[in-house]
Coordinates of C-alpha atoms in Angstrom, one line a residue:
Chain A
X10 CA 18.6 -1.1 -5.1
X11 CA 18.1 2.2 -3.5
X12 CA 14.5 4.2 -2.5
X13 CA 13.2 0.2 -2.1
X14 CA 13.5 0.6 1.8
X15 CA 10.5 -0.9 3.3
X16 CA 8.1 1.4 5.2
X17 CA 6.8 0.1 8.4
X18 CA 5.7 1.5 11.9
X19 CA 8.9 0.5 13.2
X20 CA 10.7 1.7 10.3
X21 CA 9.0 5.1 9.1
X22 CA 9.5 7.2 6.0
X23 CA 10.2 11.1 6.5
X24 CA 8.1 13.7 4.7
X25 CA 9.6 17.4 5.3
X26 CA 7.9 20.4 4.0
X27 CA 9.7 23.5 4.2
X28 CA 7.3 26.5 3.6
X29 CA 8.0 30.4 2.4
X30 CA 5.7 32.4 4.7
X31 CA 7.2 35.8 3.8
X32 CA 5.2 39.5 3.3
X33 CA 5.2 38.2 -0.8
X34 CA 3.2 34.8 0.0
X35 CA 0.2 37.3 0.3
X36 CA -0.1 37.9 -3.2
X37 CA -2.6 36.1 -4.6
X38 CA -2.4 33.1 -7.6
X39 CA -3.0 34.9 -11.0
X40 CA -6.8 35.1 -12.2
X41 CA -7.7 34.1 -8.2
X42 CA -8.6 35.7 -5.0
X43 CA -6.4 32.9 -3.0
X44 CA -3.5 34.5 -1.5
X45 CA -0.5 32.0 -2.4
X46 CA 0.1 31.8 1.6
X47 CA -3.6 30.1 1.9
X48 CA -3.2 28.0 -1.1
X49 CA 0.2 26.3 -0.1
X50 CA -1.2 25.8 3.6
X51 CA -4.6 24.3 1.9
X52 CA -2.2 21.6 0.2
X53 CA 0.2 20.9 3.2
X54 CA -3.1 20.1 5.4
X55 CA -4.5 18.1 2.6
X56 CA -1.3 16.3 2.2
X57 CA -1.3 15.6 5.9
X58 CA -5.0 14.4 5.6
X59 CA -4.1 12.2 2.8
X60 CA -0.9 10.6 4.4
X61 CA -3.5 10.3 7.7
X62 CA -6.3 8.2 5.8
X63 CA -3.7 6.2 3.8
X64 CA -2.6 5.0 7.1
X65 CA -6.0 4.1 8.9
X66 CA -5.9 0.6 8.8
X67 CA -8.7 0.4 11.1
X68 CA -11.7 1.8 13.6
X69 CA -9.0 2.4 16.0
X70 CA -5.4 2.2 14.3
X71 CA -3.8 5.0 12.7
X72 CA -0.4 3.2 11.6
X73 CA 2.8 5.2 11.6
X74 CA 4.4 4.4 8.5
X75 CA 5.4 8.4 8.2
X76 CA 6.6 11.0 10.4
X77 CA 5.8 14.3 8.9
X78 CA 7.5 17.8 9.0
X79 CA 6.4 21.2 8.4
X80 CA 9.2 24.2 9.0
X81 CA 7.8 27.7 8.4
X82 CA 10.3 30.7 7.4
X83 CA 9.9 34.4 7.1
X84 CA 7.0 34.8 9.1
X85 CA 8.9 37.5 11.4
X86 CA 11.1 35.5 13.9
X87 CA 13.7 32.6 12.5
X88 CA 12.2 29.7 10.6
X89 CA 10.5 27.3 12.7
X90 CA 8.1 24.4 13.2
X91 CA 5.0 25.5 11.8
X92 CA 2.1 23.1 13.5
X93 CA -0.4 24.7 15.1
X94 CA -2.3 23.9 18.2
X95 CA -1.7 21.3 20.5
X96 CA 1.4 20.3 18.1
X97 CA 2.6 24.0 18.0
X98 CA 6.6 23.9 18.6
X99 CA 7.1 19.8 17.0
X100 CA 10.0 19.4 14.5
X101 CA 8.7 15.8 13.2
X102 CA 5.3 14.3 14.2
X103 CA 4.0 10.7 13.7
X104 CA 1.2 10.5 11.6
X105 CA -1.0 8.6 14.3
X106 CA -0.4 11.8 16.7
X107 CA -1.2 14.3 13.8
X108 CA -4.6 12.0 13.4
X109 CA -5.3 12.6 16.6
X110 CA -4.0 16.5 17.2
X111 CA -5.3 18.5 14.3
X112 CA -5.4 22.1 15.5
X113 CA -8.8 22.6 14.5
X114 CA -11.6 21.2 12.1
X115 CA -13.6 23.3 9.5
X116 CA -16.9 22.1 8.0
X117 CA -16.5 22.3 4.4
X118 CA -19.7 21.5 1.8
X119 CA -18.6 19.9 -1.7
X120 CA -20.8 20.6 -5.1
X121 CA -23.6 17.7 -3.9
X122 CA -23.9 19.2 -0.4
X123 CA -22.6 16.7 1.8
X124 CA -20.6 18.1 4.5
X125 CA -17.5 16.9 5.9
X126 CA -14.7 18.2 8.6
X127 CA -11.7 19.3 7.1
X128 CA -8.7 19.0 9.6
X129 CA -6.1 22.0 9.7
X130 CA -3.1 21.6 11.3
X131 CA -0.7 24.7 9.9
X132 CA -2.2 27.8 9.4
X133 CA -1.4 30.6 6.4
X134 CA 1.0 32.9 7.9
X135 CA 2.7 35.8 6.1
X136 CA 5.6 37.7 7.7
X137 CA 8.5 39.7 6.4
X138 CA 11.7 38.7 4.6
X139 CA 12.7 35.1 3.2
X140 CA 15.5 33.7 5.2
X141 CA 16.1 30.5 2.8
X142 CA 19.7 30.1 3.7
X143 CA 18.9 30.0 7.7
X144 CA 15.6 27.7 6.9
X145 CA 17.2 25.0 4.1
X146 CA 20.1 24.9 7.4
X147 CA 18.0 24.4 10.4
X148 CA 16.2 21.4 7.6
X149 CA 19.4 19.8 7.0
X150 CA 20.6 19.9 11.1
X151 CA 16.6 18.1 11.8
X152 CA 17.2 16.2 8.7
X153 CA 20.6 14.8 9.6
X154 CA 19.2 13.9 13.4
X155 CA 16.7 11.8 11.8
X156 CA 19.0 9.7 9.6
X157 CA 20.2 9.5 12.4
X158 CA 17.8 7.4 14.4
X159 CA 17.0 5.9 11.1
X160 CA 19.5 5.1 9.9
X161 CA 18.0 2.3 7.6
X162 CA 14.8 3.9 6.5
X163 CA 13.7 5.6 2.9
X164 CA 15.6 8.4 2.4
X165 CA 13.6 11.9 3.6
X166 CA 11.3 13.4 0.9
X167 CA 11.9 17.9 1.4
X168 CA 9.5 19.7 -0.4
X169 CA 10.3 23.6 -0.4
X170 CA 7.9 26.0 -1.4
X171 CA 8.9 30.0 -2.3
X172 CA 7.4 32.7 -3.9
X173 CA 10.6 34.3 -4.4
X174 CA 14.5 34.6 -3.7
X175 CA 16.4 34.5 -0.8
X176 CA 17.2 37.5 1.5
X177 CA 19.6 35.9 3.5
X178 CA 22.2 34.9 0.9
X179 CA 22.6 32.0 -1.9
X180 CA 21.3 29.3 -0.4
X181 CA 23.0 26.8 -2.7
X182 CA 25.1 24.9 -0.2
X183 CA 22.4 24.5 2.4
X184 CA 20.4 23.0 -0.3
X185 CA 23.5 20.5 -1.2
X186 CA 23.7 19.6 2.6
X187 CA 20.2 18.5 2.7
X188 CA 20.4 16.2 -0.5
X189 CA 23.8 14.9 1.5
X190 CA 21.8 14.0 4.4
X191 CA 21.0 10.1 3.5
X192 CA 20.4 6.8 4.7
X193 CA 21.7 3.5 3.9
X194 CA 19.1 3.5 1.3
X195 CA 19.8 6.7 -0.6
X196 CA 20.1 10.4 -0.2
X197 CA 17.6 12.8 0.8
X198 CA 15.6 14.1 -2.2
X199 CA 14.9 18.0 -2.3
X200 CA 11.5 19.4 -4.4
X201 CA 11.9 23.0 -4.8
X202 CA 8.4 24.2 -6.0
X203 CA 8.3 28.1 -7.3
X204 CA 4.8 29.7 -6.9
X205 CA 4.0 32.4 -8.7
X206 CA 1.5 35.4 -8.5
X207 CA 1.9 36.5 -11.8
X208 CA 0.9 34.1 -15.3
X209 CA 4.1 33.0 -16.8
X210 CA 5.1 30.1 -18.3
X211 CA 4.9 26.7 -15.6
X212 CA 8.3 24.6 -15.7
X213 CA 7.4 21.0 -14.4
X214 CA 10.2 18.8 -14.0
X215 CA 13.2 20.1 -16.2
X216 CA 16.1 18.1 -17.2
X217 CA 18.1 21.1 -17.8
X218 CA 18.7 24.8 -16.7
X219 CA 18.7 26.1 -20.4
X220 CA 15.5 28.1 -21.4
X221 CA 14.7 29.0 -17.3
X222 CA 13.3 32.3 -17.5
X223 CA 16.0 33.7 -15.2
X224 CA 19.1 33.3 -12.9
X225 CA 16.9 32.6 -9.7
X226 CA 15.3 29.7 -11.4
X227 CA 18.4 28.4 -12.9
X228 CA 19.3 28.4 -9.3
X229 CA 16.4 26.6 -7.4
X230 CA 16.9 24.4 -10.5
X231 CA 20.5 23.9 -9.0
X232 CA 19.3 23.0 -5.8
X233 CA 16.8 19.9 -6.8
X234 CA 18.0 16.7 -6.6
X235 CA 18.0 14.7 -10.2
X236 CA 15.5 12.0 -9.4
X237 CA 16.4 8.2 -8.9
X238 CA 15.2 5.5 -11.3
X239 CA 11.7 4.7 -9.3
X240 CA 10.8 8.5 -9.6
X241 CA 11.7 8.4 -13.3
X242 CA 9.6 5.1 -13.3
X243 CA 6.5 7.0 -12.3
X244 CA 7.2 10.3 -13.9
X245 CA 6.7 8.2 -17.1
X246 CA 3.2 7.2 -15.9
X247 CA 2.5 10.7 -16.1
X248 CA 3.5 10.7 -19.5
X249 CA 5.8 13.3 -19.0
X250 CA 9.2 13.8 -20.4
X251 CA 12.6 12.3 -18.5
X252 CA 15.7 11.3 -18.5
X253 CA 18.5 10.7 -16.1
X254 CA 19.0 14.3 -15.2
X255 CA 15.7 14.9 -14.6
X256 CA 15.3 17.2 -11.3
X257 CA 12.5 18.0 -8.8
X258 CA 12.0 20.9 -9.5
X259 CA 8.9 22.9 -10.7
X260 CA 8.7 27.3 -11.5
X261 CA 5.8 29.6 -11.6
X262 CA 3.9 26.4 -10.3
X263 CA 0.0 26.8 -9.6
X264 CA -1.9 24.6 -6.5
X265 CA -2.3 22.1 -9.4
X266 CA 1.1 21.5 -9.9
X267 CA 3.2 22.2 -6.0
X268 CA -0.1 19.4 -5.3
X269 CA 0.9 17.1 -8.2
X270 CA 4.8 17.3 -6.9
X271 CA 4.0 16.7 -3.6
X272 CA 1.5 13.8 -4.3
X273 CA 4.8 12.1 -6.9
X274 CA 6.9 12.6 -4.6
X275 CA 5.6 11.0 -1.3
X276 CA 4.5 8.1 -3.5
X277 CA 7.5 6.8 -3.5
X278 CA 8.3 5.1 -0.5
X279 CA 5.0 3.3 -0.9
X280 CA 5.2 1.4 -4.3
X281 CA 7.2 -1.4 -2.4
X282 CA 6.2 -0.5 0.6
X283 CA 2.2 -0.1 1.8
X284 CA 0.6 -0.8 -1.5
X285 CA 1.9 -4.6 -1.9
Chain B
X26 CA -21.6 -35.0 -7.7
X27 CA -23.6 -35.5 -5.1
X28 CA -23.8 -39.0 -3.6
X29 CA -27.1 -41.2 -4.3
X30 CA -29.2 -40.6 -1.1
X31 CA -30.0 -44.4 -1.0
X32 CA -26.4 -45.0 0.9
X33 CA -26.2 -45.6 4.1
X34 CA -26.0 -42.7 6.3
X35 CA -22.7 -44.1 7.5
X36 CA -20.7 -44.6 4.1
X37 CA -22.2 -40.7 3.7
X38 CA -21.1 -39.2 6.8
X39 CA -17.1 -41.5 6.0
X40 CA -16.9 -39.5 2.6
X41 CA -16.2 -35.9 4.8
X42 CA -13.3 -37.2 6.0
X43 CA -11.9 -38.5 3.2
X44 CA -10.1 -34.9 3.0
X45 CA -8.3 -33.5 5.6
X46 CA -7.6 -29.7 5.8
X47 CA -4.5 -27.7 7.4
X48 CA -3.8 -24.6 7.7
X49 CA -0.8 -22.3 8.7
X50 CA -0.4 -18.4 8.6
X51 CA 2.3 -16.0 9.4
X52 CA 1.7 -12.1 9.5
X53 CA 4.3 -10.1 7.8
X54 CA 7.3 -9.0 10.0
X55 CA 6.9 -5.7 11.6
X56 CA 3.4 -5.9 11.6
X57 CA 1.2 -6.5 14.4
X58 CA -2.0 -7.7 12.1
X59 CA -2.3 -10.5 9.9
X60 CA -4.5 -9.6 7.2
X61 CA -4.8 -12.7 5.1
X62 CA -8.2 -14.4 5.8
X63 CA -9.3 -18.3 5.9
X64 CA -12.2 -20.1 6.4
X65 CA -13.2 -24.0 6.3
X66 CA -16.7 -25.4 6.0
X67 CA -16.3 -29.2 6.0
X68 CA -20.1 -29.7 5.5
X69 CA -20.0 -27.4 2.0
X70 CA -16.7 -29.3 1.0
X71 CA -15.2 -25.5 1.1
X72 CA -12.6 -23.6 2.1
X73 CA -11.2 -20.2 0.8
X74 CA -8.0 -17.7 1.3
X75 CA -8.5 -14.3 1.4
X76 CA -5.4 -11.6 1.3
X77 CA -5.9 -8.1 2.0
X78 CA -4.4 -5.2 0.3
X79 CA -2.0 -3.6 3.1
X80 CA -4.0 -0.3 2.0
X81 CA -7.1 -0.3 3.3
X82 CA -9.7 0.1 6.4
X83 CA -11.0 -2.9 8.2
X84 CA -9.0 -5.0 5.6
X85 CA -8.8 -8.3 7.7
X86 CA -12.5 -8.1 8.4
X87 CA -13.4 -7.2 4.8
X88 CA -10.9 -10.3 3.5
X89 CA -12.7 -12.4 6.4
X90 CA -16.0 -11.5 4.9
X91 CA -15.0 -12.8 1.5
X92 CA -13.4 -16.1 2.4
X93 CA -16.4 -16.5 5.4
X94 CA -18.8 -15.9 2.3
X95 CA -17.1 -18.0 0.3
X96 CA -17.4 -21.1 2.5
X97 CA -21.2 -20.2 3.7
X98 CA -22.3 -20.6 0.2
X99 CA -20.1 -21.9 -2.8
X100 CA -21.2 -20.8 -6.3
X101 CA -22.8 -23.9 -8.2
X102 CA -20.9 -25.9 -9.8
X103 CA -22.6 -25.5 -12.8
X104 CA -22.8 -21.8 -12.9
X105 CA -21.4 -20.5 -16.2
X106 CA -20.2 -17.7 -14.3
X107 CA -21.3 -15.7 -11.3
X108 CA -22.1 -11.9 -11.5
X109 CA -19.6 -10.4 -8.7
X110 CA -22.1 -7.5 -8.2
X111 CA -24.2 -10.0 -7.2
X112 CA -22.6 -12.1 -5.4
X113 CA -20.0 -9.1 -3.5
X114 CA -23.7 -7.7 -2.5
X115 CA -24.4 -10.1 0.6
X116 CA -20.0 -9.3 2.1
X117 CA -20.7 -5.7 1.3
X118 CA -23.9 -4.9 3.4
X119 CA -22.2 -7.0 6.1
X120 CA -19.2 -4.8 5.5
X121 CA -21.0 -1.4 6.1
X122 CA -22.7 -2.8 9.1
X123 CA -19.9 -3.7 11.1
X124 CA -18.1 -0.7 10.5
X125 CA -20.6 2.1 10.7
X126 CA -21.1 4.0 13.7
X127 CA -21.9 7.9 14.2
X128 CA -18.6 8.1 16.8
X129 CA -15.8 7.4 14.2
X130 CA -12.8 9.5 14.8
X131 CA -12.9 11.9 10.7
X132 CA -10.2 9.8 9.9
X133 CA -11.6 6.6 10.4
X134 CA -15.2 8.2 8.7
X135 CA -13.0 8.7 5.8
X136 CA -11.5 5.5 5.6
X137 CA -14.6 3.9 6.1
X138 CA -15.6 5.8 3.0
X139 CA -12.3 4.6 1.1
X140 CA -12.9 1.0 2.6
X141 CA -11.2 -2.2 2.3
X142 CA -9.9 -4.5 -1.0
X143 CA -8.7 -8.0 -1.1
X144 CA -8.0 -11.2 -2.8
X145 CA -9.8 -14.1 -3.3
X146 CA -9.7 -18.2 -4.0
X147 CA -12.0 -20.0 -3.0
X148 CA -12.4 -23.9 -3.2
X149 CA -14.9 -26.8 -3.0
X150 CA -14.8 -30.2 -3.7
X151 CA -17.4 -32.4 -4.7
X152 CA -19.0 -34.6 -1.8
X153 CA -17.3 -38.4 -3.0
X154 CA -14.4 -35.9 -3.4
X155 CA -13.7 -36.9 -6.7
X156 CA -13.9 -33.8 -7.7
X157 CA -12.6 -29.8 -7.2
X158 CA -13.6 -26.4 -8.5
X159 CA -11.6 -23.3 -7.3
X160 CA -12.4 -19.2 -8.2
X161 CA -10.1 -16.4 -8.0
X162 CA -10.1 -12.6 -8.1
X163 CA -6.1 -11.7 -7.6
X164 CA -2.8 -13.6 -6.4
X165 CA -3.5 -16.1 -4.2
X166 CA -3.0 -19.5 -6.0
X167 CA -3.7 -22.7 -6.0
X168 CA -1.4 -25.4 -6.9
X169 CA -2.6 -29.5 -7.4
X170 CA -0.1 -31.9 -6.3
X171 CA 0.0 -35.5 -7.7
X172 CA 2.5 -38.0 -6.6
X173 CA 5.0 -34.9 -5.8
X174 CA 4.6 -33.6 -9.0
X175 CA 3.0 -29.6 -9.4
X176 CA 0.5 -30.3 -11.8
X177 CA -1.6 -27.1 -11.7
X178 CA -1.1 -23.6 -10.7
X179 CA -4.4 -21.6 -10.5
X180 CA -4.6 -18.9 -11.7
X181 CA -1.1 -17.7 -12.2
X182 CA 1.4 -19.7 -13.7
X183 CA 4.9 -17.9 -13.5
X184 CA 7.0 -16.8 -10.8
X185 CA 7.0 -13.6 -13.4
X186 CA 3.5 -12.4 -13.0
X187 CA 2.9 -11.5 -9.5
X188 CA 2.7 -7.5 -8.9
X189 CA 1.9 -4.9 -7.0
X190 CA -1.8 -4.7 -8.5
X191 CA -3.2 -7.7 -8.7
X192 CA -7.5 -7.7 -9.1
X193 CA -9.1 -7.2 -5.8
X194 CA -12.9 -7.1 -5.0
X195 CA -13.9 -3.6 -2.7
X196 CA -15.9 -3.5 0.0
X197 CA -17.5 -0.3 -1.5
X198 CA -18.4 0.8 -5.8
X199 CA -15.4 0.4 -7.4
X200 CA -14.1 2.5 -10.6
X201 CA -12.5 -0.5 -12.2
X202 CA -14.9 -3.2 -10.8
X203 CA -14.0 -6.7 -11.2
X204 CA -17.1 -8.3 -13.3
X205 CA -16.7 -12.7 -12.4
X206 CA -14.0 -15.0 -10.6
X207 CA -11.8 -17.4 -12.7
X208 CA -12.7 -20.9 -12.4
X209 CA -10.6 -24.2 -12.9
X210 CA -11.5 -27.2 -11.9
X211 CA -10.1 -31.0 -11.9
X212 CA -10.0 -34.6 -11.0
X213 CA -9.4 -35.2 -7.4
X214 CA -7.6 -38.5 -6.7
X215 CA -6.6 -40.5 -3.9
X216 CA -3.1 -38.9 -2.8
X217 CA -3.5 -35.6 -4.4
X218 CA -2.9 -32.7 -2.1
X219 CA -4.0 -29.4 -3.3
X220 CA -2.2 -26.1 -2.0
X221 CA -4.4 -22.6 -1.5
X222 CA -1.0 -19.9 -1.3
X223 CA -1.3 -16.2 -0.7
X224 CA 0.9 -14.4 -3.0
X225 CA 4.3 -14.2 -1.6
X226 CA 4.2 -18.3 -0.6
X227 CA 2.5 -18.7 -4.3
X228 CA 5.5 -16.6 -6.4
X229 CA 8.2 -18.4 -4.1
X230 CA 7.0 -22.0 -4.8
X231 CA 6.6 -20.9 -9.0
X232 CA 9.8 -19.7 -8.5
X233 CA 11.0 -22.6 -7.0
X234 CA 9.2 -25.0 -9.0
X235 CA 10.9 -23.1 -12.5
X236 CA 14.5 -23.0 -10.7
X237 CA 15.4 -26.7 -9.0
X238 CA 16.2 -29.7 -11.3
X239 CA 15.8 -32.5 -10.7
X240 CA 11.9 -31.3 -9.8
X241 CA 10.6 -30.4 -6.1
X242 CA 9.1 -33.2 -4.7
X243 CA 6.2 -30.9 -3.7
X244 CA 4.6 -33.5 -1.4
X245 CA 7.1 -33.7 0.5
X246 CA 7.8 -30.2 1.0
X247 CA 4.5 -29.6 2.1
X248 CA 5.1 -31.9 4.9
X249 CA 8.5 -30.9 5.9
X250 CA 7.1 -26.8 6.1
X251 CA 4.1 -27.8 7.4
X252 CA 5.9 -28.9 10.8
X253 CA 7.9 -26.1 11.2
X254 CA 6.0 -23.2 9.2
X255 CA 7.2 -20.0 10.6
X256 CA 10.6 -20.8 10.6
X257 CA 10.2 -21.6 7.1
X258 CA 8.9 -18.6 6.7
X259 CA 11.7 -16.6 8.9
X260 CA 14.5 -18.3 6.9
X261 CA 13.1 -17.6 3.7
X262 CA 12.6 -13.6 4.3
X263 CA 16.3 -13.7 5.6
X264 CA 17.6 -15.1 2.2
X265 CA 15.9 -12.5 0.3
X266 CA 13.6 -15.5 -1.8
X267 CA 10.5 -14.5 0.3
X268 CA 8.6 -11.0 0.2
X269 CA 8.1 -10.0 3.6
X270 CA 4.4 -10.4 3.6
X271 CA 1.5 -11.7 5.1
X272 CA 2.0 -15.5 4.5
X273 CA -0.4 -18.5 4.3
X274 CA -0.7 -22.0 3.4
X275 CA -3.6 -24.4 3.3
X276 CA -3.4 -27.9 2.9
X277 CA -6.0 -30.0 1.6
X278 CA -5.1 -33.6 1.1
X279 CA -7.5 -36.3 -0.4
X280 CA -6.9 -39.4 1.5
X281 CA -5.3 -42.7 0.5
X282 CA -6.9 -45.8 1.4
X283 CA -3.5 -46.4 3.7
X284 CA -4.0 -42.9 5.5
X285 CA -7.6 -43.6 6.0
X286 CA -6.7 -47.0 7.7
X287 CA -4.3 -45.6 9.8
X288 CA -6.7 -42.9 11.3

């Protein structure tokens, strides 16, 4: 059956983030002071922090059941990695080293006062145009090399987040290439998540292009990859809506929802896996 | 039942080994830590099986808590039921000791904060070992074998029902808490070998046990994988007919007249 492959330090799952950091991504959510730029690098850290404790098996053991990715695009030169600090420059990181190697911590206070360090390891960054077409290829080239070295592993979980359309050309066959890119367990599943800074109506998991407010839509619709029969699995334990051409795909998405995407989709390779 | 203190002190001291305990583990492939859990106490006629969810911080010391808590001090016999806020209280504040400390990398503070779950099964037999009582939270199982015959499986019964979320007792507050263990209990007879199986072992042998005709003769097999466990085990996750898992097996066999002879 495919997406069962078991997770384990010697065989790790892939989680690649692939992030719009273009002039737009300053705008802020609607009804918010959070420029979307902050927001989406708020959930890529937590996700990171997350996929971190989820692995601490003990005092001194951070196990490395995921290697993690984060490409940045638009920013002013051509996409690339977009860690900071000690792990500035690295295309894939094990999560034990991104334990260890966050950039920086901040000291955040919840609603009862208790104060914790929050780790950061991309920053917001906003740039100039939104050069999908060159980002979604430099993904699929990584991509490929890791299926490469493993090439038995859960298929690589892509999550891209835009603001807005491509300014480097239709970006359509870059996003087929990287739902090619597979293992012996399955292909490659590519999220696109749409953020928006204006309210319109949110578009969680379609099973169809029809009533997509427009053509750009209908495209990063195009580009999702209809989700395999575990994702539907858990989809329906969100009580949401599916059927076999389901995609991953979400428009005009808030923090709420990219979070909720992200959080579906790295659960996967951990039913079997981790949790047993 | 408690023997009449007017025996001898010999015949009283013979009736602990009228039971013999074994006990073989295997940690799940790929894997460098096991984290199922066992303990004996031969004096408190105990032992217990702890299995740790793969999830967790400090999960082997949190399963070895339970089963090491288990042993230490059996519920009574007679106890109705036991209230598991009560009785997780003694495991828990050993829990937070061991693993507290101001120099914790964040992401060990947070998972100290997420902690640790696990399985339990605990149990104890009475002191003419006549007798046994066994409690559960979760998937590890118990199975009583008389004359080669499986003639209880405690507290799951079908091959069917194991999952990925079986009830687990936390090292910290729990939204779902469990509130008491499941008790069974039986006669125990000269012969009878009873089987403590964490859950992979305990849905392949219910498998098994549904599947082969003419019946397993399940004495037997216990002594045939008993000499040669981790192959057993190897084989098994090879086929496909056993989750690659933390593994474990404990034998406790009430002996024959014969056996005790020959000792």
């Amino acid at each position: 059956m495919a997406y069962s492959a078991e997770v384990s330090r010697s065989q790790p799952a892939c989680i690649y983030l692939v992030v719009d950091q273009s002039s737009s991504m300053s705008r802020t959510f609607p009804e918010s002071e959070t420029p979307l730029a902050v927001g989406v690098a708020n959930v890529v850290n937590q996700t990171i922090r997350t996929l971190v404790i989820e692995c601490t098996k003990s005092m001194n053991t951070v196990s490395d059941y995921f290697q993690v990715g984060v490409l940045g695009y638009g920013s002013g030169a051509s996409p690339g990695p977009a860690f900071s600090g000690s792990l500035k420059g690295r295309e894939m990181v094990g999560i034990s080293e991104l334990a260890h190697n966050p950039a920086r911590q901040v000291q955040v206070e919840d609603e009862d006062g208790l104060v914790s360090k929050e780790p950061i390891w991309v920053e917001p960054v906003t740039g100039t145009g939104t050069p999908m077409k060159a980002a979604l290829r430099r993904a699929s080239k990584t991509l490929m090399t890791w299926t490469q070295e493993h090439p038995d592993a859960y298929p690589p979980l892509v999550f891209h987040v835009t603001d807005g359309e491509s300014t480097d050309g239709d970006p359509r066959d870059e996003a087929s290439r990287i739902r090619s890119v597979s293992t012996s367990d399955g292909s490659a599943l590519l999220f696109n998540i749409h953020l928006s800074s204006r309210s319109a109506e949110q578009v969680q998991f379609p099973d169809s292009a029809s009533g997509l407010p427009d053509a750009f839509a209908e495209r990063l619709f195009e580009m999702s990859s209809p989700l395999p029969p575990p994702y539907r699995e858990m989809l329906r334990e969100y009580d949401r809506p599916v059927s076999e051409r389901t995609r991953g795909f979400a428009y005009n998405a808030d923090l709420t929802v990219l979070t909720r995407v992200i959080e579906i989709g790295t659960r996967g390779p951990t039913r079997g896996g981790l949790l047993n | 039942m408690p023997l009449p203190d007017a025996l001898p002190e010999q015949a009283r001291a013979g009736t602990k080994i009228l039971v013999d305990v074994v006990t073989r583990t295997c940690a799940k492939r790929g894997e460098a830590e096991n984290e199922d859990a066992h303990a004996i106490h031969r004096d408190h006629c105990a032992v217990a099986v702890a299995d740790g969810a793969t999830v967790g911080f400090e999960t082997k010391r949190w399963a070895q808590l339970l089963a090491d808590q288990f042993v230490a001090s059996p519920p009574a016999a007679e106890a109705a039921s036991v209230s598991m806020r009560d009785w997780l209280r003694a495991p828990r504040s050993r829990w937070q000791e061991e693993v507290e400390g101001e120099d914790l990398p964040w992401y060990a503070q947070e998972g100290m904060e997420r902690g640790a779950a696990a399985t339990l099964l605990g149990l104890v037999w009475s002191e003419d070992a006549t007798q046994w009582q066994a409690w559960a939270v979760g998937d590890t199982c118990l199975f009583s074998i008389r004359s080669g015959w499986m003639t209880t499986s405690f507290p799951i019964r079908d091959a069917d029902a194991f999952n990925n979320t079986p009830s687990l007792l936390s090292s910290g507050a729990d939204a779902s808490p469990v509130s008491t263990f499941e008790v069974d209990s039986g006669a125990f007879e000269s012969g009878d070998v009873l089987l403590l199986a964490s859950d992979a072992l305990a849905a392949w042998m219910l498998h098994v046990h549904a599947m082969t005709y003419p019946r397993l003769n399940w004495a037997e097999w216990t002594c045939n994988v008993l000499d040669d466990f981790d192959s057993f085990v190897e084989r098994e996750r090879q086929r496909g007919t056993l989750v690659n898992d933390d593994t474990t097996l404990v034998v406790v066999t009430r002996q024959t007249k014969k056996s005790l002879l020959r000792s």
